CSV table of C-alpha atoms in Angstrom, one decimal:
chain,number,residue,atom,x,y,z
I,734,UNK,CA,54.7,-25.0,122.8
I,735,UNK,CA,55.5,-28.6,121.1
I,736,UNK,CA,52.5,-30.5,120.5
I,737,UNK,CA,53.2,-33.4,122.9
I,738,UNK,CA,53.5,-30.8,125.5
I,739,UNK,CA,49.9,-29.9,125.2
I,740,UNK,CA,48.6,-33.1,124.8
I,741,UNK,CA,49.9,-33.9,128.6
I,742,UNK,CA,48.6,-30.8,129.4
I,743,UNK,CA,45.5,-31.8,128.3
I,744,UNK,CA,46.2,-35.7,130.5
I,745,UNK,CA,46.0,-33.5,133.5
I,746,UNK,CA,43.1,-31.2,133.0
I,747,UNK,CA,41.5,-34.3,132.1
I,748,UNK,CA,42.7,-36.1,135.1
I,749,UNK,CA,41.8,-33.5,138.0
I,750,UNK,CA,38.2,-33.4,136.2
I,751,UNK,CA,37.9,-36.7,136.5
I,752,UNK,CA,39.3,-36.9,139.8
I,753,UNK,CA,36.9,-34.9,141.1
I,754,UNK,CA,34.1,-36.7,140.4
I,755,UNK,CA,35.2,-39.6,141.4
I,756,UNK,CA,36.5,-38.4,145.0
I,757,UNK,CA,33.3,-36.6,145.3
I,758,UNK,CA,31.9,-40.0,145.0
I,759,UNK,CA,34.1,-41.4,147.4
I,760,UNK,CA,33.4,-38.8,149.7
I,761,UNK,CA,29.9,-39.3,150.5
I,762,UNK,CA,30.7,-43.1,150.5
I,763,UNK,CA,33.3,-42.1,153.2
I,764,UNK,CA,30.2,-40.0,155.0
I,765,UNK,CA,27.4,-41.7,154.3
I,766,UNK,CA,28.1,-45.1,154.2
I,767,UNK,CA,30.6,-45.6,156.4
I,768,UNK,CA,33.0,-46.4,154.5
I,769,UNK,CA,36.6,-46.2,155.9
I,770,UNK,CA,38.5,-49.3,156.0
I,771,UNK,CA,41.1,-47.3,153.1
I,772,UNK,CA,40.0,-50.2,150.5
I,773,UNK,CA,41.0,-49.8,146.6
I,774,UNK,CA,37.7,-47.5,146.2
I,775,UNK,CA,34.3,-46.9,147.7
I,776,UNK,CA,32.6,-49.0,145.1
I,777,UNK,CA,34.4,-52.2,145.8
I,778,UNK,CA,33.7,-51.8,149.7
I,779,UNK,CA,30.8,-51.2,149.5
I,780,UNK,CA,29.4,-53.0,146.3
I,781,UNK,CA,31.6,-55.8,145.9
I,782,UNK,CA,33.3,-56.4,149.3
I,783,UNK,CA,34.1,-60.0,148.2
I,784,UNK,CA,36.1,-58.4,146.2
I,785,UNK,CA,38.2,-56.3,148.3
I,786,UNK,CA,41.5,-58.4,148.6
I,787,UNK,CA,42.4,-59.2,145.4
I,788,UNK,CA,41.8,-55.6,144.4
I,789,UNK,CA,44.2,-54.6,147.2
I,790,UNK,CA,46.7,-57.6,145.8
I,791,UNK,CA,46.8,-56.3,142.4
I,792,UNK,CA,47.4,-52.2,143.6
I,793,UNK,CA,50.2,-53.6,146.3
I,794,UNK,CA,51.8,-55.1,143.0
I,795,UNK,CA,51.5,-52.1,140.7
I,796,UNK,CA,52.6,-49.2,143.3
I,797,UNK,CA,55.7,-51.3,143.6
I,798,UNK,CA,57.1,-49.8,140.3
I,799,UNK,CA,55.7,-46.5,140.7
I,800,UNK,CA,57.4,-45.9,144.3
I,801,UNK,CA,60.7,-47.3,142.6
I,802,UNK,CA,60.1,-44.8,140.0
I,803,UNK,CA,60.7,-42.0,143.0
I,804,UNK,CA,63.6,-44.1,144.0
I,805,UNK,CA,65.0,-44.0,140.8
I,806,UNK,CA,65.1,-40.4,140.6
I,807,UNK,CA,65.7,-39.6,144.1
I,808,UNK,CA,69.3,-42.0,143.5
I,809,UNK,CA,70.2,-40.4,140.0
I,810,UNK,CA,69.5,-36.9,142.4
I,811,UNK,CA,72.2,-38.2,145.1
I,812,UNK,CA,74.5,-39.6,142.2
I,813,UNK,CA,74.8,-36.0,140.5
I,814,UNK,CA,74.8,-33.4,143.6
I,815,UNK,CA,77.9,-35.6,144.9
I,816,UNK,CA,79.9,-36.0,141.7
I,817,UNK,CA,79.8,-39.5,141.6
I,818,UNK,CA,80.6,-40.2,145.4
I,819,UNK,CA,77.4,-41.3,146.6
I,820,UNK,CA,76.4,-44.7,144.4
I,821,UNK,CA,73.2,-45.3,142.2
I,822,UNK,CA,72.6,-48.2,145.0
I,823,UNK,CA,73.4,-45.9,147.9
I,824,UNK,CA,71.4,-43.1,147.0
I,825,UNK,CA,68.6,-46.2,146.5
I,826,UNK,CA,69.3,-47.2,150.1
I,827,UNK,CA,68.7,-43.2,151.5
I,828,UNK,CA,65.6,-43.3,149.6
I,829,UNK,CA,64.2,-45.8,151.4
I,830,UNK,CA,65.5,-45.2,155.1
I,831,UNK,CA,63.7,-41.6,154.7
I,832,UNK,CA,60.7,-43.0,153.3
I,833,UNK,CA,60.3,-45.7,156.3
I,834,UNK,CA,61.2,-43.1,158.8
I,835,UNK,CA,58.6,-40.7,157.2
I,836,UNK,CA,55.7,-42.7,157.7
I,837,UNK,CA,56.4,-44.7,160.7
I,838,UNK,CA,57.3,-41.3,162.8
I,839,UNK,CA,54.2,-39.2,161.0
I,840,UNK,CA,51.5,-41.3,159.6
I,841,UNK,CA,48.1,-39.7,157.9
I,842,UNK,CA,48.1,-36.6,159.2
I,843,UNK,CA,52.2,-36.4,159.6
I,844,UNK,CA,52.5,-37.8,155.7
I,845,UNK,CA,49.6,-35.3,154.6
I,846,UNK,CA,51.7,-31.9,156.1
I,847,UNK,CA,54.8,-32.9,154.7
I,848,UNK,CA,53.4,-33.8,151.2
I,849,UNK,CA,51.8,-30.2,151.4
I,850,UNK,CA,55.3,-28.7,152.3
I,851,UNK,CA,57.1,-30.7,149.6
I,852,UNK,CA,54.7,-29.7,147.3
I,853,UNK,CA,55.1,-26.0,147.9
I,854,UNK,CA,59.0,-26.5,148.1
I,855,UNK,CA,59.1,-28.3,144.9
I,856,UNK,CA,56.7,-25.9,142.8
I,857,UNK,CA,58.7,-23.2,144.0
I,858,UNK,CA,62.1,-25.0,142.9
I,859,UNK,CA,61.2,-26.6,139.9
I,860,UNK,CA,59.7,-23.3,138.2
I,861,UNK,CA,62.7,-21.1,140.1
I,862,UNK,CA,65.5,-23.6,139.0
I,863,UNK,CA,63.9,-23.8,135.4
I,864,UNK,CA,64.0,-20.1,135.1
I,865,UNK,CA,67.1,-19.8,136.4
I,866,UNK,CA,68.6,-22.2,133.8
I,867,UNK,CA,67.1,-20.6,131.2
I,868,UNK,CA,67.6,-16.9,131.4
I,869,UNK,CA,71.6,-17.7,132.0
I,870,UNK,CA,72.2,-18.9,128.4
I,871,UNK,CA,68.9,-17.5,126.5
I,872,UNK,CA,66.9,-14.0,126.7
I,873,UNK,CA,63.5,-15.6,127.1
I,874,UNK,CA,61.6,-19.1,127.3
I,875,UNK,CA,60.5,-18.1,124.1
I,876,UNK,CA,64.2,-17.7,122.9
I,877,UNK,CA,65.0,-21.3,124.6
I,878,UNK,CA,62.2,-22.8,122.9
I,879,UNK,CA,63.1,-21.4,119.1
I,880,UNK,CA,66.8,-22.3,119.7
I,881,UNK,CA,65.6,-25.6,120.7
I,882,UNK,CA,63.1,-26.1,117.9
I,883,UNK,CA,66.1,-24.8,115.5
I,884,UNK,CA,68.4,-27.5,116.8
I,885,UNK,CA,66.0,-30.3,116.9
I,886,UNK,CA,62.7,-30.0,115.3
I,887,UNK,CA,61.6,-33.4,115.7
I,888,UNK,CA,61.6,-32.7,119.2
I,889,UNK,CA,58.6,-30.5,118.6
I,890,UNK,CA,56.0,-32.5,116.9
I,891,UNK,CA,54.9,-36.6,116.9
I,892,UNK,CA,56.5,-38.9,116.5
I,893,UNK,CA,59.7,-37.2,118.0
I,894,UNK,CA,63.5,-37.8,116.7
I,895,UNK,CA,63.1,-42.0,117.3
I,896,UNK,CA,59.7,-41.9,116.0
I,897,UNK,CA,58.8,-43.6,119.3
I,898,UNK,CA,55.7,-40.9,120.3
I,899,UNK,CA,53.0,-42.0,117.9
I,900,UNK,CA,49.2,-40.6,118.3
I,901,UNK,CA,48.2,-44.0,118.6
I,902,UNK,CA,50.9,-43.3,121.6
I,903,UNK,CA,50.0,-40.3,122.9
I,904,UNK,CA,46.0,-41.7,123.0
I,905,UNK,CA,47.2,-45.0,124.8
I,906,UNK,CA,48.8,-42.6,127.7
I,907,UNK,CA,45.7,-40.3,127.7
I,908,UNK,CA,43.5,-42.7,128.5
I,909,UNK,CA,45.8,-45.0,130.7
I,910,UNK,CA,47.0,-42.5,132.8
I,911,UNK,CA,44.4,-40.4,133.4
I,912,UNK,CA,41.8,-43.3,134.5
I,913,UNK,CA,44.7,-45.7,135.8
I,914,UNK,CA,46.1,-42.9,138.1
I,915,UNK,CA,43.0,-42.3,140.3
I,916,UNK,CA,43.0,-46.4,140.8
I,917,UNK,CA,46.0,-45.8,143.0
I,918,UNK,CA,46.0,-46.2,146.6
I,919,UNK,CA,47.5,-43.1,148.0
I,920,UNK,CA,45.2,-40.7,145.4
I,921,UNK,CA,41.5,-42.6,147.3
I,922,UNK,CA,43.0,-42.7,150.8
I,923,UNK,CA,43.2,-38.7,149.8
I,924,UNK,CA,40.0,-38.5,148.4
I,925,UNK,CA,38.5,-40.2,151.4
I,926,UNK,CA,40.4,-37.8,153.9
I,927,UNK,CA,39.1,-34.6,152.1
I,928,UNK,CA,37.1,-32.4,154.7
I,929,UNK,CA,34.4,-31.5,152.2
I,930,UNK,CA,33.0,-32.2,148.5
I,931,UNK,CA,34.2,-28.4,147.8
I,932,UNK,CA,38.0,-29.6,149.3
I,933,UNK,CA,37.6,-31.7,145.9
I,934,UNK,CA,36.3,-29.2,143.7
I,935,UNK,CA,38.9,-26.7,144.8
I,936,UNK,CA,41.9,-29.3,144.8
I,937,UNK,CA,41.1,-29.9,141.0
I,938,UNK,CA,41.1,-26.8,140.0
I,939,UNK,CA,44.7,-25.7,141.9
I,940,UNK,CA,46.1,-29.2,140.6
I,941,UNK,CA,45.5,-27.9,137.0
I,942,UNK,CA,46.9,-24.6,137.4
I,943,UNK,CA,50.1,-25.8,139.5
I,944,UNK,CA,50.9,-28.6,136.8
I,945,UNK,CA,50.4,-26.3,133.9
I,946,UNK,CA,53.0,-24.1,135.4
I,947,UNK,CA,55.5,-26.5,135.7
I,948,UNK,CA,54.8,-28.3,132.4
I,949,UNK,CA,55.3,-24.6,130.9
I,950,UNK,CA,59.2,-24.2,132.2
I,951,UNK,CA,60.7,-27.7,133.0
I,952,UNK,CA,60.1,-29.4,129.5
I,953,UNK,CA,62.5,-25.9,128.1
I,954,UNK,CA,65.0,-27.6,130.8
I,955,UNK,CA,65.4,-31.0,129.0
I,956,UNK,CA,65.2,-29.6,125.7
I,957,UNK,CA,67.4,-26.9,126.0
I,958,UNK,CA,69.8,-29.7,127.3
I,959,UNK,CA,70.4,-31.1,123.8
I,960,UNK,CA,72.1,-27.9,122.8
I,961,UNK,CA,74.2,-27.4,126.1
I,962,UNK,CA,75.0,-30.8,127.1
I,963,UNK,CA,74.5,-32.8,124.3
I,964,UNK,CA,77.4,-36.0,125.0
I,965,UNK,CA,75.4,-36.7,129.0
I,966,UNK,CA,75.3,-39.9,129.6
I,967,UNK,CA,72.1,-40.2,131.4
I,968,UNK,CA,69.2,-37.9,130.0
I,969,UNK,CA,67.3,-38.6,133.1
I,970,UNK,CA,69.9,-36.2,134.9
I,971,UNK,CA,69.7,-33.6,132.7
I,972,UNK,CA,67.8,-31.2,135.1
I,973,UNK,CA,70.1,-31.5,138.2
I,974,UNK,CA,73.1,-31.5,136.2
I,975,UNK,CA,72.5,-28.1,134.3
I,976,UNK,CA,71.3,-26.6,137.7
I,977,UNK,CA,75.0,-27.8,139.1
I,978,UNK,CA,76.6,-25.9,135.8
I,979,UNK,CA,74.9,-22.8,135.4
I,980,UNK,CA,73.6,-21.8,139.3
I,981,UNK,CA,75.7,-21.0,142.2
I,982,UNK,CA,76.1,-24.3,144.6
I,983,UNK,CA,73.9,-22.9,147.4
I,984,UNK,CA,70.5,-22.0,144.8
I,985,UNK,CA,71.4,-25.5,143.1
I,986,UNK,CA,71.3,-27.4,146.5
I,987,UNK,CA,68.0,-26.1,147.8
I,988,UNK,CA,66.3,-26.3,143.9
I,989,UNK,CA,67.5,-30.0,143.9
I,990,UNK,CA,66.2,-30.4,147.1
I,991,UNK,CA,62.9,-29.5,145.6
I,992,UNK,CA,62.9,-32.5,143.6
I,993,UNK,CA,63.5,-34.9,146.1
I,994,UNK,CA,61.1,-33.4,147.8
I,995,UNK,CA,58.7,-34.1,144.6
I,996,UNK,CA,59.5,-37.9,144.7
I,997,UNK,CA,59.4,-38.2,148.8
I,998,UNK,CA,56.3,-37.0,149.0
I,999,UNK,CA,54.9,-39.2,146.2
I,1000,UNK,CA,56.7,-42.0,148.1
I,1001,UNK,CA,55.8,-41.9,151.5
I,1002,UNK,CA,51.9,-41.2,150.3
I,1003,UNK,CA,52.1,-44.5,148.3
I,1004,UNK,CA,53.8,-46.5,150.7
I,1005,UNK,CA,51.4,-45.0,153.8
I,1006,UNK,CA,47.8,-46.1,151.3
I,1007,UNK,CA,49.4,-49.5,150.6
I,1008,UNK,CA,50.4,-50.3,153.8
I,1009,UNK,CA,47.3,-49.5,155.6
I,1010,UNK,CA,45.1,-51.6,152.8
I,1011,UNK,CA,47.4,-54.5,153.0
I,1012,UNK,CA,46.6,-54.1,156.8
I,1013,UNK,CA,42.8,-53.8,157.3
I,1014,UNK,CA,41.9,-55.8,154.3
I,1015,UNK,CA,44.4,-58.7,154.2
I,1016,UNK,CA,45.8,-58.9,157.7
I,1017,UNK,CA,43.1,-58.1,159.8
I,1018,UNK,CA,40.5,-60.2,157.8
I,1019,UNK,CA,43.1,-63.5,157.0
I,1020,UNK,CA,45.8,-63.5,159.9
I,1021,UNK,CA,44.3,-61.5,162.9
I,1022,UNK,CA,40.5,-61.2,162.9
I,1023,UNK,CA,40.7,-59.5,166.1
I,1024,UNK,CA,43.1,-57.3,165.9
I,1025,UNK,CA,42.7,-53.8,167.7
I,1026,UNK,CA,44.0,-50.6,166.3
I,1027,UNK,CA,47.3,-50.9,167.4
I,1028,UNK,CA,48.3,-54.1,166.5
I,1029,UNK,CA,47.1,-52.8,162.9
I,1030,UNK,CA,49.1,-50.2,163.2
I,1031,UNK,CA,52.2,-52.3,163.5
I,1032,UNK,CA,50.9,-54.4,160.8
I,1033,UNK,CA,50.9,-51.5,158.7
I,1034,UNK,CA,54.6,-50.3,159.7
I,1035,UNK,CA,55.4,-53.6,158.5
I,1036,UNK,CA,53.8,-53.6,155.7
I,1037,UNK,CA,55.4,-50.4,155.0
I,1038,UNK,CA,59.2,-52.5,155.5
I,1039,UNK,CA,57.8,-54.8,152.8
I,1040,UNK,CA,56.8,-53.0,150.7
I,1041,UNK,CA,59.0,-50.3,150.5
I,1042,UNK,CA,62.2,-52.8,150.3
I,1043,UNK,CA,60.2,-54.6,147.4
I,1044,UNK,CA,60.4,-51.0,145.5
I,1045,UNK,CA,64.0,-50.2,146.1
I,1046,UNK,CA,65.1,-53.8,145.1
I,1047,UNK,CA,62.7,-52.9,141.6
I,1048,UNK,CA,64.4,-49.8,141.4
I,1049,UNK,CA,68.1,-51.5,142.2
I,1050,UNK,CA,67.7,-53.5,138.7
I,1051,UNK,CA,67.8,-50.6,136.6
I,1052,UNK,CA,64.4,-50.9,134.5
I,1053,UNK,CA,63.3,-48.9,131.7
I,1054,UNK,CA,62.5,-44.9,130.8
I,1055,UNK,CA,60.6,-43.5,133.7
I,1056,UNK,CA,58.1,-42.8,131.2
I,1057,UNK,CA,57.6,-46.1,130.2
I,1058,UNK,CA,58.0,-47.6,133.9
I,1059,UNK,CA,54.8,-44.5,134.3
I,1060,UNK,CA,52.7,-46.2,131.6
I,1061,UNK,CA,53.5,-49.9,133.1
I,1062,UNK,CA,52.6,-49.2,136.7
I,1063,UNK,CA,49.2,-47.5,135.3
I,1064,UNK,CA,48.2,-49.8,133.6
I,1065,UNK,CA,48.1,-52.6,136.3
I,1066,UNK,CA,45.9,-50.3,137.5
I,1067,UNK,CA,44.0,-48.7,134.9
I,1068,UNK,CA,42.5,-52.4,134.5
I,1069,UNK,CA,40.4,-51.7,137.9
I,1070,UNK,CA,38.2,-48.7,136.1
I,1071,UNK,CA,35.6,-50.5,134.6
I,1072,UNK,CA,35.0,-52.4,138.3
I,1073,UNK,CA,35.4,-49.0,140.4
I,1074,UNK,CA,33.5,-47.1,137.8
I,1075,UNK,CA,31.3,-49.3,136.8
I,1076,UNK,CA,30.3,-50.4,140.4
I,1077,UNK,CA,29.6,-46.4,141.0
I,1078,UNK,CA,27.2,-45.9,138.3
I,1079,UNK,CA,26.0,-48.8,136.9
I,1080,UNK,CA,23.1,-50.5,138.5
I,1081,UNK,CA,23.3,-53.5,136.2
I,1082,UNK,CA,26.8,-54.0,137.1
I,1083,UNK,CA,27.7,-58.1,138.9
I,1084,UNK,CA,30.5,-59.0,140.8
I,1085,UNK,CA,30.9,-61.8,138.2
I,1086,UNK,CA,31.6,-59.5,136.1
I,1087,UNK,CA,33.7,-57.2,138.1
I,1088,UNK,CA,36.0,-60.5,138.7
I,1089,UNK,CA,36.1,-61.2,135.0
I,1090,UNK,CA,37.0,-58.2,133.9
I,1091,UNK,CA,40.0,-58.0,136.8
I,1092,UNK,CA,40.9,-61.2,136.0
I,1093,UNK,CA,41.2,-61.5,131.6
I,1094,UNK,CA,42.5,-57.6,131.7
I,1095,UNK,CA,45.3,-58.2,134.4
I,1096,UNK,CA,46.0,-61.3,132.0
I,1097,UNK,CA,46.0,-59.3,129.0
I,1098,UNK,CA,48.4,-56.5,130.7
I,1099,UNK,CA,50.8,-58.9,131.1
I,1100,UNK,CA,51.1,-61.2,128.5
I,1101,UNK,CA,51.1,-58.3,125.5
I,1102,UNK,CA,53.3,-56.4,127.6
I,1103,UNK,CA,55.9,-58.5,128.8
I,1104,UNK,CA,55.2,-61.7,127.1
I,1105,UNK,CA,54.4,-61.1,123.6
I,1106,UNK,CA,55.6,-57.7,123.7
I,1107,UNK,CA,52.9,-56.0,120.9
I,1108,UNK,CA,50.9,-53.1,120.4
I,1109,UNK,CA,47.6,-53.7,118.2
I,1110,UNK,CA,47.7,-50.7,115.6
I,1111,UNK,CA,50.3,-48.7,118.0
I,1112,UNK,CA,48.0,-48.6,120.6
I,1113,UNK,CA,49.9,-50.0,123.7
I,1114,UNK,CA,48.8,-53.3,125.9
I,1115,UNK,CA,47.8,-50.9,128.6
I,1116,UNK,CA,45.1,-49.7,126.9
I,1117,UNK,CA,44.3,-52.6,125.5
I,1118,UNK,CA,43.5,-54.6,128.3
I,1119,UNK,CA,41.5,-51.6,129.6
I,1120,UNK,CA,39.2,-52.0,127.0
I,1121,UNK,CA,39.4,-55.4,127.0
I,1122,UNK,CA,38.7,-55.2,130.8
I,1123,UNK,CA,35.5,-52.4,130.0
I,1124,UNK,CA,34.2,-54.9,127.0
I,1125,UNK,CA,34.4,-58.3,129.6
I,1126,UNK,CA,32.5,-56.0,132.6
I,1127,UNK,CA,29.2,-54.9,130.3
I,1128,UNK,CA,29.3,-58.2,128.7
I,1129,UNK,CA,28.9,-60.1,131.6
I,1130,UNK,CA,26.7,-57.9,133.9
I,1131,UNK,CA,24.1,-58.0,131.2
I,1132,UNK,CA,23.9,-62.5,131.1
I,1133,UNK,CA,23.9,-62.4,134.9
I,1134,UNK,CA,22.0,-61.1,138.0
I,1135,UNK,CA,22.9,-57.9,139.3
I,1136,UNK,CA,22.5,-57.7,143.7
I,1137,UNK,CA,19.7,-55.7,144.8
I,1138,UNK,CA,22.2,-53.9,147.4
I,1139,UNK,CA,23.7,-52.5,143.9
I,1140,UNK,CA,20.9,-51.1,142.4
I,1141,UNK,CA,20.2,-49.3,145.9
I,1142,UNK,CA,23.8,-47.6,146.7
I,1143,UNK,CA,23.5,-46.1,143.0
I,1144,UNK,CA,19.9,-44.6,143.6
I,1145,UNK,CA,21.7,-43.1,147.3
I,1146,UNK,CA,24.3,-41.6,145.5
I,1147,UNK,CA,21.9,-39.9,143.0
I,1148,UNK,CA,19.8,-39.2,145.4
I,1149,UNK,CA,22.5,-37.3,147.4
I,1150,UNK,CA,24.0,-34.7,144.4
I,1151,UNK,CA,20.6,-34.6,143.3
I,1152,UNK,CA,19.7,-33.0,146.2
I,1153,UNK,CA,23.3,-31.2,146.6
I,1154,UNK,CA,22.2,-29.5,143.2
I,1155,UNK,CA,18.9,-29.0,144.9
I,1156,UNK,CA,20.8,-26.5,147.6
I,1157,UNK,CA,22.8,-25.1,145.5
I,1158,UNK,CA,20.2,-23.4,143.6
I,1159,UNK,CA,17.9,-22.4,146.6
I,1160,UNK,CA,21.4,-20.7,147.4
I,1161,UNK,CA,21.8,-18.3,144.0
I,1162,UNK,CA,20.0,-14.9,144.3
I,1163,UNK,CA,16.9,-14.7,141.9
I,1164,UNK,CA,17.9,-12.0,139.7
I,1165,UNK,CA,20.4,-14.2,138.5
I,1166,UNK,CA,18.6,-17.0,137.5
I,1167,UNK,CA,17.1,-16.7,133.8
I,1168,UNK,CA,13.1,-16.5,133.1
């Protein structure tokens, strides 16, 4: 397996650890303190409420490439399965009148099933298409892979044929994406939603089995692709097109459908989160103070509109890799850790210091990434301003005054798995506890 390959494996191991800490966090938040308006994270609500809005400002901004991301896809997906007769822009345009009718007609619980039946649907094609494309032109995965690694080595280890994925790369998405991607709307509206802290424990450990399957058989797909359709125009198509080449019509329709159902339920998760924030934490505390449930509700559908025509204008102009557009959107994000984190853990932690750190790291984001355009020793301006953004928040929350409310939500929630692991051991027979 090419090194790269298990250094994202590794990204999401990582990741669904980490996740599950954190929504375990978010879950007694959600129980015991009340805590449900859907804000960026438990620790902000209930720590820092002041700073609630901008919080929801700056993850309203960042989803925006990471929905157009799925629309992206979802439009190259239309563009191949019709030969060319449905447009980049069209296939856009279907994107986003699904997406809109998704969550207006389901909501939570209507986006939740349907994520959990795309899911399925999309495991199921993505590992049956992979296989299928594989065994028809090579013995084994392990044949695919050697032919592939005889054709193009570089492919295999860092820094790849373009000498583009450096370590210093590789650590920046590590780090980036795995702490950036639980700061996203649609992953805490989850984590608040779960039934129980073992829903979190479970959901981790299924998360890193299901990717590690995938990331076993689809990478063969695109690398394989070099060898049998080496002039294609756009590498980002490469799956759909060999599935059209190599499959019968029928299997290659419902495998492709598996994809779009891979980037529709990403979509309509990240557009239902967003929506509802912009709703009970900008509309109903700026514009409608008394608003009921249902006129949030409309707000949100709204919101929904807004937001979701903001992502398929972003994905209209064409930006860069997927990849890249991954690390981008993550990193608008991954700039809220040390707040959300900190604000969990820390009893010293300020909300001066939470603000600074939101403030000089969102500031650094975007003048090293699209301003100045540099990388500090290969290491990307994601990652920088994360640190930057970690360095600024224990700086400053050791020269000011911390709130007492602070120091007491932290003792609750030690209190709370302190005496969760207090249960858990009255619970394990005594002949299998050591003397």
């Amino acid at each position: 397996m090419p090194s790269w390959e298990l250094a994202d494996l590794l990204i999401k191991t990582v990741s669904a650890g980490g996740a599950t800490v954190y929504g375990q966090f978010c879950q007694v938040f959600s129980s015991g303190f009340g805590v449900v308006d859907f804000g960026i994270s438990a620790s902000v609500t209930a720590i820092f409420p002041s700073l609630t809005t901008p919080l929801t400002l700056i993850t309203m901004v960042f989803t925006i490439p990471y929905v157009a991301i799925q629309a992206i896809g979802c439009s190259y997906i239309f563009q191949t399965i019709s030969g060319g007769m449905l447009s980049y822009t069209v296939g856009a345009l279907i994107f986003f009148a699904l997406m809109i009718a998704l969550v207006w007609l389901g909501g939570m619980k209507g986006v939740a099933i349907t994520d959990a039946a795309q899911g399925v649907f999309m495991f199921a094609g993505l590992l049956g298409g992979s296989l299928w494309v594989i065994l028809a032109n090579f013995p084994s995965v392990a044949d695919a892979y050697q032919s592939a690694y005889a054709h193009t080595p570089e492919l295999f280890t860092m820094p790849g044929p373009n000498g583009v994925v450096t370590p210093q790369d590789w650590v920046s998405r590590w780090v980036v994406i795995t702490f950036g991607m639980m700061m996203f709307p649609q992953v805490t509206l989850r984590f608040f939603a779960g039934k129980s802290l073992n829903v979190m424990k479970w959901s981790a450990v299924f998360s890193s089995i299901y990717l590690t399957m995938i990331y076993v058989f689809t990478p063969c797909v695109g690398m394989i692709g070099r060898l049998l359709m080496p002039d294609i125009g756009a590498p980002d198509t490469i799956f759909p097109e060999l599935l059209l080449k190599y499959t019968p019509a029928v299997f290659a329709a419902l495998i492709i459908s598996g994809a779009l159902a891979a980037a529709m339920s990403t979509g309509d998760s990240q557009l239902h989160a967003t929506s509802t924030m912009v709703a009970t934490d900008i509309y109903k505390k700026y514009i409608n103070k008394k608003s009921d449930e249902k006129t949030l509700y409309n707000a949100a559908k709204v919101g929904v509109l807004i937001i979701g025509l903001a992502s398929v204008v972003f994905a209209l102009t064409r930006p860069t890799a997927l990849a890249d557009l991954l690390v981008l959107s993550n990193g608008g994000v991954a700039v809220l850790v040390p707040t959300v984190i900190g604000g969990l853990y820390w009893k010293r932690a300020t909300k001066e210091a939470a603000l600074a750190s939101i403030i000089i790291g969102e500031v650094c984001m975007i003048s090293m990434t699209f301003i100045f355009k540099i990388a500090p020793f290969g290491l990307s301006g994601a990652f920088w301003s994360m640190m930057i953004s970690l360095a600024i928040f224990f700086g400053v929350s050791l020269v000011t005054k911390p709130q007492a409310h602070t120091a007491s939500v932290v003792d609750s929630l030690n209190n709370f798995f302190a005496e969760e692991d207090e249960q858990e051991k009255e619970i394990v027979p005594s002949n299998l506890v050591a003397d």
